[in-house]
PDB file of C-alpha atoms in Angstrom:
ATOM      1  CA  MET A 812     -18.656 -14.128  -2.563  1.00 56.00           C
ATOM      2  CA  ALA A 813     -16.540 -15.369   0.041  1.00 69.00           C
ATOM      3  CA  ALA A 814     -16.846 -14.375   3.551  1.00 83.00           C
ATOM      4  CA  PHE A 815     -14.234 -12.483   4.978  1.00 92.00           C
ATOM      5  CA  GLU A 816     -13.005 -12.336   8.779  1.00 93.00           C
ATOM      6  CA  HIS A 817     -10.985 -10.200  10.885  1.00 94.00           C
ATOM      7  CA  VAL A 818      -8.632 -11.438  12.757  1.00 94.00           C
ATOM      8  CA  ASP A 819      -6.400  -9.620  15.372  1.00 96.00           C
ATOM      9  CA  LEU A 820      -2.576 -10.641  15.940  1.00 98.00           C
ATOM     10  CA  ARG A 821       0.185  -9.074  17.825  1.00 98.00           C
ATOM     11  CA  ALA A 822       3.630  -8.692  16.340  1.00 98.00           C
ATOM     12  CA  ASP A 823       6.778  -6.937  18.592  1.00 97.00           C
ATOM     13  CA  GLY A 824       4.049  -5.915  21.033  1.00 97.00           C
ATOM     14  CA  LEU A 825       1.714  -3.977  18.968  1.00 98.00           C
ATOM     15  CA  GLY A 826      -2.209  -5.541  17.578  1.00 98.00           C
ATOM     16  CA  TYR A 827      -2.622  -5.673  14.155  1.00 98.00           C
ATOM     17  CA  ARG A 828      -6.284  -5.869  12.454  1.00 98.00           C
ATOM     18  CA  VAL A 829      -5.901  -8.536   9.505  1.00 98.00           C
ATOM     19  CA  THR A 830      -8.830  -9.667   7.076  1.00 97.00           C
ATOM     20  CA  ARG A 831      -8.708 -12.938   5.658  1.00 97.00           C
ATOM     21  CA  GLY A 832     -10.987 -14.792   3.140  1.00 96.00           C
ATOM     22  CA  GLY A 833     -11.203 -17.136  -0.026  1.00 95.00           C
ATOM     23  CA  ASP A 834      -8.935 -20.214  -0.948  1.00 93.00           C
ATOM     24  CA  GLY A 835      -5.698 -20.816  -2.810  1.00 94.00           C
ATOM     25  CA  PRO A 836      -2.679 -19.681  -3.069  1.00 96.00           C
ATOM     26  CA  ALA A 837      -1.900 -16.447  -0.592  1.00 97.00           C
ATOM     27  CA  VAL A 838      -2.263 -12.740  -1.829  1.00 98.00           C
ATOM     28  CA  VAL A 839      -0.861 -10.128   0.478  1.00 98.00           C
ATOM     29  CA  LEU A 840      -2.631  -6.926   0.209  1.00 98.00           C
ATOM     30  CA  LEU A 841      -0.789  -3.504   1.702  1.00 98.00           C
ATOM     31  CA  HIS A 842      -2.928  -0.151   1.455  1.00 98.00           C
ATOM     32  CA  GLY A 843      -1.795   3.153   1.256  1.00 97.00           C
ATOM     33  CA  PHE A 844      -1.858   6.330   3.392  1.00 97.00           C
ATOM     34  CA  THR A 845      -5.192   6.868   4.863  1.00 97.00           C
ATOM     35  CA  GLY A 846      -6.524   3.501   4.185  1.00 96.00           C
ATOM     36  CA  SER A 847      -7.290   0.266   5.546  1.00 96.00           C
ATOM     37  CA  ALA A 848      -7.977  -3.408   4.371  1.00 95.00           C
ATOM     38  CA  ALA A 849     -11.120  -1.929   3.594  1.00 94.00           C
ATOM     39  CA  SER A 850      -9.374   0.211   0.697  1.00 94.00           C
ATOM     40  CA  TRP A 851      -9.133  -3.170  -1.694  1.00 95.00           C
ATOM     41  CA  GLU A 852     -13.080  -3.832  -1.732  1.00 91.00           C
ATOM     42  CA  PRO A 853     -14.560  -4.921  -3.876  1.00 84.00           C
ATOM     43  CA  TRP A 854     -11.667  -6.102  -6.210  1.00 93.00           C
ATOM     44  CA  ARG A 855     -10.406  -8.370  -2.906  1.00 93.00           C
ATOM     45  CA  ASP A 856     -13.905 -10.516  -3.338  1.00 91.00           C
ATOM     46  CA  ASP A 857     -12.700 -10.996  -6.942  1.00 92.00           C
ATOM     47  CA  LEU A 858      -9.337 -12.452  -5.886  1.00 94.00           C
ATOM     48  CA  ALA A 859     -10.977 -14.577  -3.160  1.00 94.00           C
ATOM     49  CA  ARG A 860     -12.700 -16.762  -5.812  1.00 92.00           C
ATOM     50  CA  SER A 861      -9.546 -18.289  -6.587  1.00 92.00           C
ATOM     51  CA  ARG A 862      -6.739 -17.058  -3.515  1.00 95.00           C
ATOM     52  CA  ASP A 863      -6.381 -16.913   0.063  1.00 97.00           C
ATOM     53  CA  VAL A 864      -6.358 -12.833   0.298  1.00 97.00           C
ATOM     54  CA  ILE A 865      -5.016 -11.443   3.550  1.00 98.00           C
ATOM     55  CA  SER A 866      -5.416  -7.411   3.583  1.00 98.00           C
ATOM     56  CA  VAL A 867      -3.321  -5.725   6.893  1.00 98.00           C
ATOM     57  CA  ASP A 868      -4.497  -2.467   8.352  1.00 98.00           C
ATOM     58  CA  LEU A 869      -1.237  -0.947   8.405  1.00 98.00           C
ATOM     59  CA  LEU A 870       0.249   0.713  11.786  1.00 98.00           C
ATOM     60  CA  GLY A 871      -1.747   3.813  12.698  1.00 97.00           C
ATOM     61  CA  HIS A 872      -4.423   2.675  10.004  1.00 97.00           C
ATOM     62  CA  GLY A 873      -7.853   1.006  10.389  1.00 95.00           C
ATOM     63  CA  GLY A 874      -7.899  -1.537  13.332  1.00 96.00           C
ATOM     64  CA  SER A 875      -4.285  -1.446  13.740  1.00 98.00           C
ATOM     65  CA  ASP A 876      -2.452   0.142  16.486  1.00 98.00           C
ATOM     66  CA  ALA A 877      -1.286   3.440  16.355  1.00 97.00           C
ATOM     67  CA  PRO A 878       1.544   4.186  19.017  1.00 97.00           C
ATOM     68  CA  SER A 879       2.772   7.427  19.498  1.00 94.00           C
ATOM     69  CA  ASP A 880       6.876   6.729  18.989  1.00 97.00           C
ATOM     70  CA  PRO A 881       7.469   7.489  15.351  1.00 97.00           C
ATOM     71  CA  ASN A 882      10.240   4.837  15.241  1.00 97.00           C
ATOM     72  CA  ARG A 883       7.983   2.320  15.819  1.00 98.00           C
ATOM     73  CA  TYR A 884       6.566   2.906  12.083  1.00 98.00           C
ATOM     74  CA  ALA A 885      10.112   2.670  10.812  1.00 98.00           C
ATOM     75  CA  ALA A 886       9.758   0.366   7.406  1.00 97.00           C
ATOM     76  CA  ILE A 887      12.336  -2.552   9.155  1.00 97.00           C
ATOM     77  CA  ARG A 888       9.990  -3.038  11.255  1.00 98.00           C
ATOM     78  CA  GLN A 889       6.975  -2.630   9.764  1.00 98.00           C
ATOM     79  CA  VAL A 890       8.921  -5.274   7.656  1.00 98.00           C
ATOM     80  CA  ASN A 891       9.419  -7.597  10.241  1.00 98.00           C
ATOM     81  CA  ASP A 892       5.923  -7.397  11.738  1.00 98.00           C
ATOM     82  CA  LEU A 893       4.685  -8.397   8.237  1.00 98.00           C
ATOM     83  CA  ALA A 894       7.057 -11.385   8.836  1.00 98.00           C
ATOM     84  CA  ASP A 895       5.513 -12.015  11.876  1.00 98.00           C
ATOM     85  CA  LEU A 896       1.860 -11.722  10.942  1.00 98.00           C
ATOM     86  CA  LEU A 897       2.503 -14.135   8.019  1.00 98.00           C
ATOM     87  CA  ASP A 898       4.355 -16.632  10.280  1.00 98.00           C
ATOM     88  CA  GLN A 899       1.135 -16.848  12.550  1.00 98.00           C
ATOM     89  CA  LEU A 900      -1.007 -17.508   9.683  1.00 97.00           C
ATOM     90  CA  GLY A 901       1.084 -20.030   8.498  1.00 97.00           C
ATOM     91  CA  ILE A 902       1.949 -18.734   5.242  1.00 97.00           C
ATOM     92  CA  ARG A 903       5.521 -19.161   3.970  1.00 96.00           C
ATOM     93  CA  SER A 904       5.658 -17.309   0.706  1.00 97.00           C
ATOM     94  CA  ALA A 905       2.934 -15.076  -0.807  1.00 97.00           C
ATOM     95  CA  ALA A 906       2.194 -13.156  -3.773  1.00 98.00           C
ATOM     96  CA  VAL A 907       2.616  -9.136  -2.567  1.00 98.00           C
ATOM     97  CA  VAL A 908       0.339  -6.564  -3.696  1.00 98.00           C
ATOM     98  CA  GLY A 909       0.901  -2.708  -2.471  1.00 98.00           C
ATOM     99  CA  TYR A 910      -0.378   0.432  -3.343  1.00 98.00           C
ATOM    100  CA  SER A 911       1.646   3.582  -2.900  1.00 98.00           C
ATOM    101  CA  MET A 912       2.740   3.643   0.733  1.00 98.00           C
ATOM    102  CA  GLY A 913       1.589   0.003   0.626  1.00 98.00           C
ATOM    103  CA  ALA A 914       4.115  -0.489  -2.357  1.00 98.00           C
ATOM    104  CA  ARG A 915       7.045   0.975  -0.615  1.00 98.00           C
ATOM    105  CA  LEU A 916       6.369  -1.358   2.404  1.00 98.00           C
ATOM    106  CA  ALA A 917       5.626  -4.641  -0.396  1.00 98.00           C
ATOM    107  CA  LEU A 918       9.491  -3.363  -2.103  1.00 98.00           C
ATOM    108  CA  ALA A 919      10.998  -3.421   1.181  1.00 98.00           C
ATOM    109  CA  PHE A 920       9.591  -6.822   2.355  1.00 98.00           C
ATOM    110  CA  ALA A 921      10.276  -8.619  -0.745  1.00 98.00           C
ATOM    111  CA  ALA A 922      14.107  -6.587  -0.621  1.00 97.00           C
ATOM    112  CA  THR A 923      14.498  -8.419   3.027  1.00 97.00           C
ATOM    113  CA  TYR A 924      12.355 -11.294   2.753  1.00 97.00           C
ATOM    114  CA  PRO A 925      12.866 -12.340  -1.464  1.00 96.00           C
ATOM    115  CA  ALA A 926      11.858 -16.137  -0.541  1.00 96.00           C
ATOM    116  CA  ARG A 927       8.612 -15.217   1.032  1.00 97.00           C
ATOM    117  CA  VAL A 928       7.660 -13.434  -2.144  1.00 98.00           C
ATOM    118  CA  ASN A 929       6.556 -15.385  -5.264  1.00 97.00           C
ATOM    119  CA  GLN A 930       5.474 -12.350  -7.114  1.00 98.00           C
ATOM    120  CA  LEU A 931       5.378  -8.751  -6.622  1.00 98.00           C
ATOM    121  CA  MET A 932       2.963  -5.939  -7.748  1.00 98.00           C
ATOM    122  CA  LEU A 933       3.768  -2.438  -7.204  1.00 98.00           C
ATOM    123  CA  GLU A 934       0.597   0.220  -7.935  1.00 98.00           C
ATOM    124  CA  SER A 935       1.880   3.732  -7.951  1.00 98.00           C
ATOM    125  CA  GLY A 936       4.881   2.438  -6.011  1.00 97.00           C
ATOM    126  CA  SER A 937       8.506   4.301  -5.594  1.00 97.00           C
ATOM    127  CA  PRO A 938      11.676   2.892  -4.305  1.00 97.00           C
ATOM    128  CA  GLY A 939      12.256   6.013  -2.392  1.00 96.00           C
ATOM    129  CA  ILE A 940      14.037   9.037  -2.429  1.00 97.00           C
ATOM    130  CA  ALA A 941      17.786   8.319  -3.162  1.00 95.00           C
ATOM    131  CA  ASP A 942      19.206  12.173  -2.624  1.00 95.00           C
ATOM    132  CA  GLU A 943      19.552  12.846   0.798  1.00 95.00           C
ATOM    133  CA  ALA A 944      19.054  16.555   0.801  1.00 97.00           C
ATOM    134  CA  SER A 945      16.021  15.487  -1.510  1.00 96.00           C
ATOM    135  CA  ARG A 946      14.892  13.413   1.751  1.00 96.00           C
ATOM    136  CA  ALA A 947      15.426  15.806   4.545  1.00 97.00           C
ATOM    137  CA  GLU A 948      13.447  18.285   2.448  1.00 97.00           C
ATOM    138  CA  ARG A 949      10.512  15.618   2.268  1.00 97.00           C
ATOM    139  CA  ARG A 950      10.846  14.753   5.990  1.00 97.00           C
ATOM    140  CA  ALA A 951      10.233  18.662   6.892  1.00 97.00           C
ATOM    141  CA  ARG A 952       7.393  18.503   4.922  1.00 97.00           C
ATOM    142  CA  ASP A 953       6.087  15.536   6.534  1.00 97.00           C
ATOM    143  CA  GLU A 954       6.428  16.894   9.652  1.00 98.00           C
ATOM    144  CA  LEU A 955       4.919  20.017   8.952  1.00 97.00           C
ATOM    145  CA  LEU A 956       2.148  18.032   7.805  1.00 97.00           C
ATOM    146  CA  ALA A 957       1.620  16.079  10.808  1.00 98.00           C
ATOM    147  CA  LEU A 958       1.771  18.986  12.959  1.00 98.00           C
ATOM    148  CA  ARG A 959      -1.585  20.335  11.279  1.00 97.00           C
ATOM    149  CA  ILE A 960      -2.907  17.250  11.287  1.00 97.00           C
ATOM    150  CA  GLU A 961      -2.485  17.433  15.374  1.00 98.00           C
ATOM    151  CA  LYS A 962      -3.313  20.701  15.246  1.00 97.00           C
ATOM    152  CA  HIS A 963      -6.584  20.647  13.571  1.00 97.00           C
ATOM    153  CA  GLY A 964      -7.609  17.374  13.726  1.00 97.00           C
ATOM    154  CA  ILE A 965      -8.671  14.357  10.692  1.00 97.00           C
ATOM    155  CA  LEU A 966     -11.742  16.418   9.400  1.00 97.00           C
ATOM    156  CA  ALA A 967      -9.528  19.387   8.175  1.00 97.00           C
ATOM    157  CA  PHE A 968      -6.601  17.237   7.034  1.00 97.00           C
ATOM    158  CA  VAL A 969      -8.861  14.907   4.935  1.00 96.00           C
ATOM    159  CA  ASP A 970     -10.450  18.016   3.088  1.00 96.00           C
ATOM    160  CA  GLU A 971      -6.955  19.371   2.495  1.00 95.00           C
ATOM    161  CA  TRP A 972      -5.788  15.520   1.331  1.00 95.00           C
ATOM    162  CA  GLU A 973      -8.855  15.388  -1.311  1.00 94.00           C
ATOM    163  CA  ARG A 974      -8.028  18.801  -2.875  1.00 94.00           C
ATOM    164  CA  LEU A 975      -4.259  17.156  -3.525  1.00 93.00           C
ATOM    165  CA  PRO A 976      -3.646  17.210  -7.279  1.00 92.00           C
ATOM    166  CA  LEU A 977      -2.298  13.641  -6.860  1.00 91.00           C
ATOM    167  CA  PHE A 978      -6.418  12.551  -6.467  1.00 94.00           C
ATOM    168  CA  ALA A 979      -7.965  15.113  -8.840  1.00 91.00           C
ATOM    169  CA  LEU A 980      -9.492  11.922 -10.983  1.00 92.00           C
ATOM    170  CA  GLN A 981     -11.262  10.426  -7.836  1.00 93.00           C
ATOM    171  CA  GLU A 982     -13.704  13.661  -8.054  1.00 91.00           C
ATOM    172  CA  ASN A 983     -14.866  11.140 -11.395  1.00 91.00           C
ATOM    173  CA  LEU A 984     -15.702   7.953  -9.287  1.00 92.00           C
ATOM    174  CA  PRO A 985     -19.487   7.585  -8.967  1.00 93.00           C
ATOM    175  CA  GLU A 986     -20.811   9.319  -5.844  1.00 94.00           C
ATOM    176  CA  ALA A 987     -21.019   6.224  -3.707  1.00 93.00           C
ATOM    177  CA  ASP A 988     -17.480   5.497  -4.056  1.00 93.00           C
ATOM    178  CA  ARG A 989     -16.481   9.010  -3.207  1.00 94.00           C
ATOM    179  CA  ARG A 990     -18.649   8.895   0.009  1.00 95.00           C
ATOM    180  CA  ARG A 991     -17.137   5.482   1.136  1.00 94.00           C
ATOM    181  CA  LEU A 992     -13.753   6.598   0.401  1.00 95.00           C
ATOM    182  CA  ARG A 993     -13.737   9.667   2.463  1.00 96.00           C
ATOM    183  CA  GLU A 994     -15.528   7.778   5.286  1.00 96.00           C
ATOM    184  CA  GLN A 995     -12.530   5.512   5.182  1.00 94.00           C
ATOM    185  CA  ARG A 996     -10.277   8.277   5.440  1.00 96.00           C
ATOM    186  CA  LEU A 997     -12.158   9.957   8.274  1.00 96.00           C
ATOM    187  CA  GLU A 998     -11.739   6.728  10.575  1.00 95.00           C
ATOM    188  CA  ASN A 999      -8.282   7.613  10.898  1.00 96.00           C
ATOM    189  CA  ARG A1000      -6.657   8.933  13.898  1.00 97.00           C
ATOM    190  CA  VAL A1001      -4.469  11.955  14.423  1.00 98.00           C
ATOM    191  CA  ALA A1002      -1.740   9.690  16.499  1.00 97.00           C
ATOM    192  CA  GLY A1003      -1.610   6.755  13.662  1.00 98.00           C
ATOM    193  CA  LEU A1004      -1.302   9.506  10.753  1.00 98.00           C
ATOM    194  CA  ALA A1005       0.921  11.609  12.298  1.00 98.00           C
ATOM    195  CA  GLY A1006       3.318   8.679  13.271  1.00 98.00           C
ATOM    196  CA  SER A1007       3.023   7.046  10.006  1.00 98.00           C
ATOM    197  CA  LEU A1008       3.952  10.679   8.485  1.00 98.00           C
ATOM    198  CA  ARG A1009       6.922  10.794  10.778  1.00 98.00           C
ATOM    199  CA  GLY A1010       8.071   7.557  10.833  1.00 98.00           C
ATOM    200  CA  PHE A1011       7.536   5.767   8.002  1.00 98.00           C
ATOM    201  CA  GLY A1012       7.233   8.587   4.931  1.00 97.00           C
ATOM    202  CA  GLN A1013       9.452   9.041   1.621  1.00 95.00           C
ATOM    203  CA  GLY A1014      11.779  10.960   3.455  1.00 95.00           C
ATOM    204  CA  SER A1015      12.126   8.452   6.605  1.00 96.00           C
ATOM    205  CA  GLN A1016      12.328   5.130   5.131  1.00 94.00           C
ATOM    206  CA  PRO A1017      16.066   4.360   3.557  1.00 94.00           C
ATOM    207  CA  ALA A1018      15.943   4.460  -0.367  1.00 95.00           C
ATOM    208  CA  LEU A1019      15.708   1.108  -2.063  1.00 96.00           C
ATOM    209  CA  HIS A1020      16.999   1.761  -5.508  1.00 96.00           C
ATOM    210  CA  GLY A1021      20.365  -0.462  -4.715  1.00 95.00           C
ATOM    211  CA  ALA A1022      17.714  -3.285  -3.483  1.00 95.00           C
ATOM    212  CA  LEU A1023      15.646  -3.543  -6.719  1.00 96.00           C
ATOM    213  CA  HIS A1024      18.234  -6.307  -8.378  1.00 94.00           C
ATOM    214  CA  GLY A1025      18.086  -8.512  -5.644  1.00 94.00           C
ATOM    215  CA  VAL A1026      14.265  -8.922  -6.248  1.00 96.00           C
ATOM    216  CA  SER A1027      14.210 -12.139  -8.009  1.00 92.00           C
ATOM    217  CA  SER A1028      10.189 -12.974  -8.263  1.00 96.00           C
ATOM    218  CA  PRO A1029       8.140 -11.502 -11.315  1.00 97.00           C
ATOM    219  CA  VAL A1030       7.100  -7.932 -10.457  1.00 98.00           C
ATOM    220  CA  LEU A1031       4.448  -6.001 -12.020  1.00 98.00           C
ATOM    221  CA  LEU A1032       4.357  -2.570 -11.895  1.00 98.00           C
ATOM    222  CA  VAL A1033       1.364  -0.609 -12.448  1.00 98.00           C
ATOM    223  CA  ALA A1034       0.702   3.334 -13.108  1.00 98.00           C
ATOM    224  CA  GLY A1035      -2.279   5.872 -13.954  1.00 98.00           C
ATOM    225  CA  SER A1036      -1.508   7.263 -17.202  1.00 97.00           C
ATOM    226  CA  GLU A1037      -1.908  10.823 -16.252  1.00 96.00           C
ATOM    227  CA  ASP A1038       0.461   9.804 -13.071  1.00 97.00           C
ATOM    228  CA  GLU A1039       3.621  11.082 -14.634  1.00 97.00           C
ATOM    229  CA  LYS A1040       5.801  10.665 -12.089  1.00 96.00           C
ATOM    230  CA  TYR A1041       4.990   7.421 -11.257  1.00 98.00           C
ATOM    231  CA  VAL A1042       4.818   6.156 -14.849  1.00 98.00           C
ATOM    232  CA  ARG A1043       8.388   7.626 -14.768  1.00 98.00           C
ATOM    233  CA  LEU A1044       9.189   5.600 -11.630  1.00 98.00           C
ATOM    234  CA  ALA A1045       7.840   2.254 -12.879  1.00 98.00           C
ATOM    235  CA  ARG A1046       9.745   2.555 -16.031  1.00 98.00           C
ATOM    236  CA  GLU A1047      13.007   3.031 -14.289  1.00 97.00           C
ATOM    237  CA  MET A1048      12.276   0.431 -11.818  1.00 98.00           C
ATOM    238  CA  ALA A1049      11.507  -1.909 -14.686  1.00 97.00           C
ATOM    239  CA  HIS A1050      14.729  -1.598 -16.244  1.00 96.00           C
ATOM    240  CA  VAL A1051      16.548  -2.786 -12.312  1.00 97.00           C
ATOM    241  CA  PHE A1052      14.299  -5.430 -11.662  1.00 97.00           C
ATOM    242  CA  PRO A1053      15.467  -9.200 -12.958  1.00 96.00           C
ATOM    243  CA  ASP A1054      11.785  -9.656 -14.075  1.00 96.00           C
ATOM    244  CA  ALA A1055       9.363  -7.165 -14.203  1.00 97.00           C
ATOM    245  CA  GLY A1056       6.846  -5.597 -16.172  1.00 97.00           C
ATOM    246  CA  VAL A1057       4.961  -2.495 -16.649  1.00 98.00           C
ATOM    247  CA  GLU A1058       1.266  -1.484 -17.397  1.00 98.00           C
ATOM    248  CA  ILE A1059       0.327   2.019 -17.691  1.00 98.00           C
ATOM    249  CA  ILE A1060      -3.690   2.414 -17.168  1.00 98.00           C
ATOM    250  CA  GLU A1061      -5.050   4.867 -19.504  1.00 97.00           C
ATOM    251  CA  GLY A1062      -7.497   7.481 -17.602  1.00 96.00           C
ATOM    252  CA  ALA A1063      -6.028   6.782 -14.401  1.00 97.00           C
ATOM    253  CA  GLY A1064      -4.190   9.008 -11.783  1.00 97.00           C
ATOM    254  CA  HIS A1065      -2.630   7.854  -8.884  1.00 97.00           C
ATOM    255  CA  THR A1066      -5.392   5.037  -7.713  1.00 96.00           C
ATOM    256  CA  PRO A1067      -5.794   3.019 -10.689  1.00 97.00           C
ATOM    257  CA  HIS A1068      -7.607   0.214  -8.973  1.00 97.00           C
ATOM    258  CA  LEU A1069     -10.305   2.802  -7.911  1.00 96.00           C
ATOM    259  CA  GLU A1070     -10.309   4.857 -11.342  1.00 96.00           C
ATOM    260  CA  GLN A1071     -10.136   2.351 -13.611  1.00 96.00           C
ATOM    261  CA  PRO A1072     -11.358  -0.768 -11.626  1.00 96.00           C
ATOM    262  CA  GLU A1073     -11.847  -2.992 -14.775  1.00 96.00           C
ATOM    263  CA  ARG A1074      -8.789  -2.209 -16.574  1.00 97.00           C
ATOM    264  CA  PHE A1075      -6.747  -2.714 -13.244  1.00 97.00           C
ATOM    265  CA  ARG A1076      -8.791  -6.094 -12.505  1.00 96.00           C
ATOM    266  CA  ARG A1077      -7.974  -7.291 -16.148  1.00 96.00           C
ATOM    267  CA  VAL A1078      -4.113  -6.420 -15.726  1.00 96.00           C
ATOM    268  CA  SER A1079      -3.695  -7.650 -11.866  1.00 96.00           C
ATOM    269  CA  ALA A1080      -5.728 -10.838 -12.787  1.00 95.00           C
ATOM    270  CA  ALA A1081      -3.263 -11.694 -15.996  1.00 95.00           C
ATOM    271  CA  PHE A1082      -0.448 -11.013 -14.166  1.00 97.00           C
ATOM    272  CA  LEU A1083      -1.549 -13.297 -10.810  1.00 96.00           C
ATOM    273  CA  ALA A1084      -2.474 -15.951 -13.121  1.00 92.00           C
ATOM    274  CA  ARG A1085       1.174 -16.852 -13.944  1.00 86.00           C
ATOM    275  CA  GLY A1086       1.980 -17.191 -10.514  1.00 75.00           C
ATOM    276  CA  ARG A1087       2.528 -20.486  -8.663  1.00 47.00           C
ATOM    277  CA  ALA A1088       3.020 -20.402  -4.928  1.00 41.00           C
ATOM    278  CA  ARG A1089       6.219 -22.278  -3.715  1.00 41.00           C
ATOM    279  CA  PRO A1090       5.293 -25.039  -1.662  1.00 41.00           C
ATOM    280  CA  GLU A1091       5.183 -24.679   2.157  1.00 41.00           C
ATOM    281  CA  ASP A1092       8.352 -25.745   4.286  1.00 36.00           C
TER     282      ASP A1092
END
């Protein structure tokens, strides 16, 4: 098993915790809301046998800073932070994998810096909300959720979050996995989750529908068969990307890498094996 180490870096005045291990072409892992680099265990151990695996704690999560200003969580600022972090790590281009919130950041990064992404894998990903009225409604809902987090704290929020229908199939995970997932969620901070919702929620992030055609790298869109909304989004996006495939993982909901890990490993390994990192400058 590869040894992973924590690397503390700074980008645009803020601290980021990055976890790195393995050797080979670079792959960058971006977690979802309430997660951290630890969300990718043990899949990243498999990847590290043949890849240089970089897992980033996104702003407001894990060991990275949690600024109080929601504007600091804006998509373009986090995209530019990610480019800066990769520069500091000596990585010119990489395969980028994102889950849920991390998939939105991965897509925004690929749209902004297409030459830096040689493969793009989006698990339960979305290009955002195109309709402005719907985006405003989502911003209002996220604001109410942020206020509840600030009023009632992390424990009450995690109890609420885990009851969402979106995560119903996580009840079928082994007890040790459920406990580890809950512990990761409880490690979050009020300011980080509230700031992320306000600055980087789907209602705040600019919609990316018009940018999909400019992503030239191969794309794999992964969704769980029981997550109807994200199955639909995956199929819709596949028609717009120049080079995209779709994998629907049976028996999984919003989190296929946890709910059907063996199937997720197979489809991701097959996709990533096709990639070749671009030469470094």
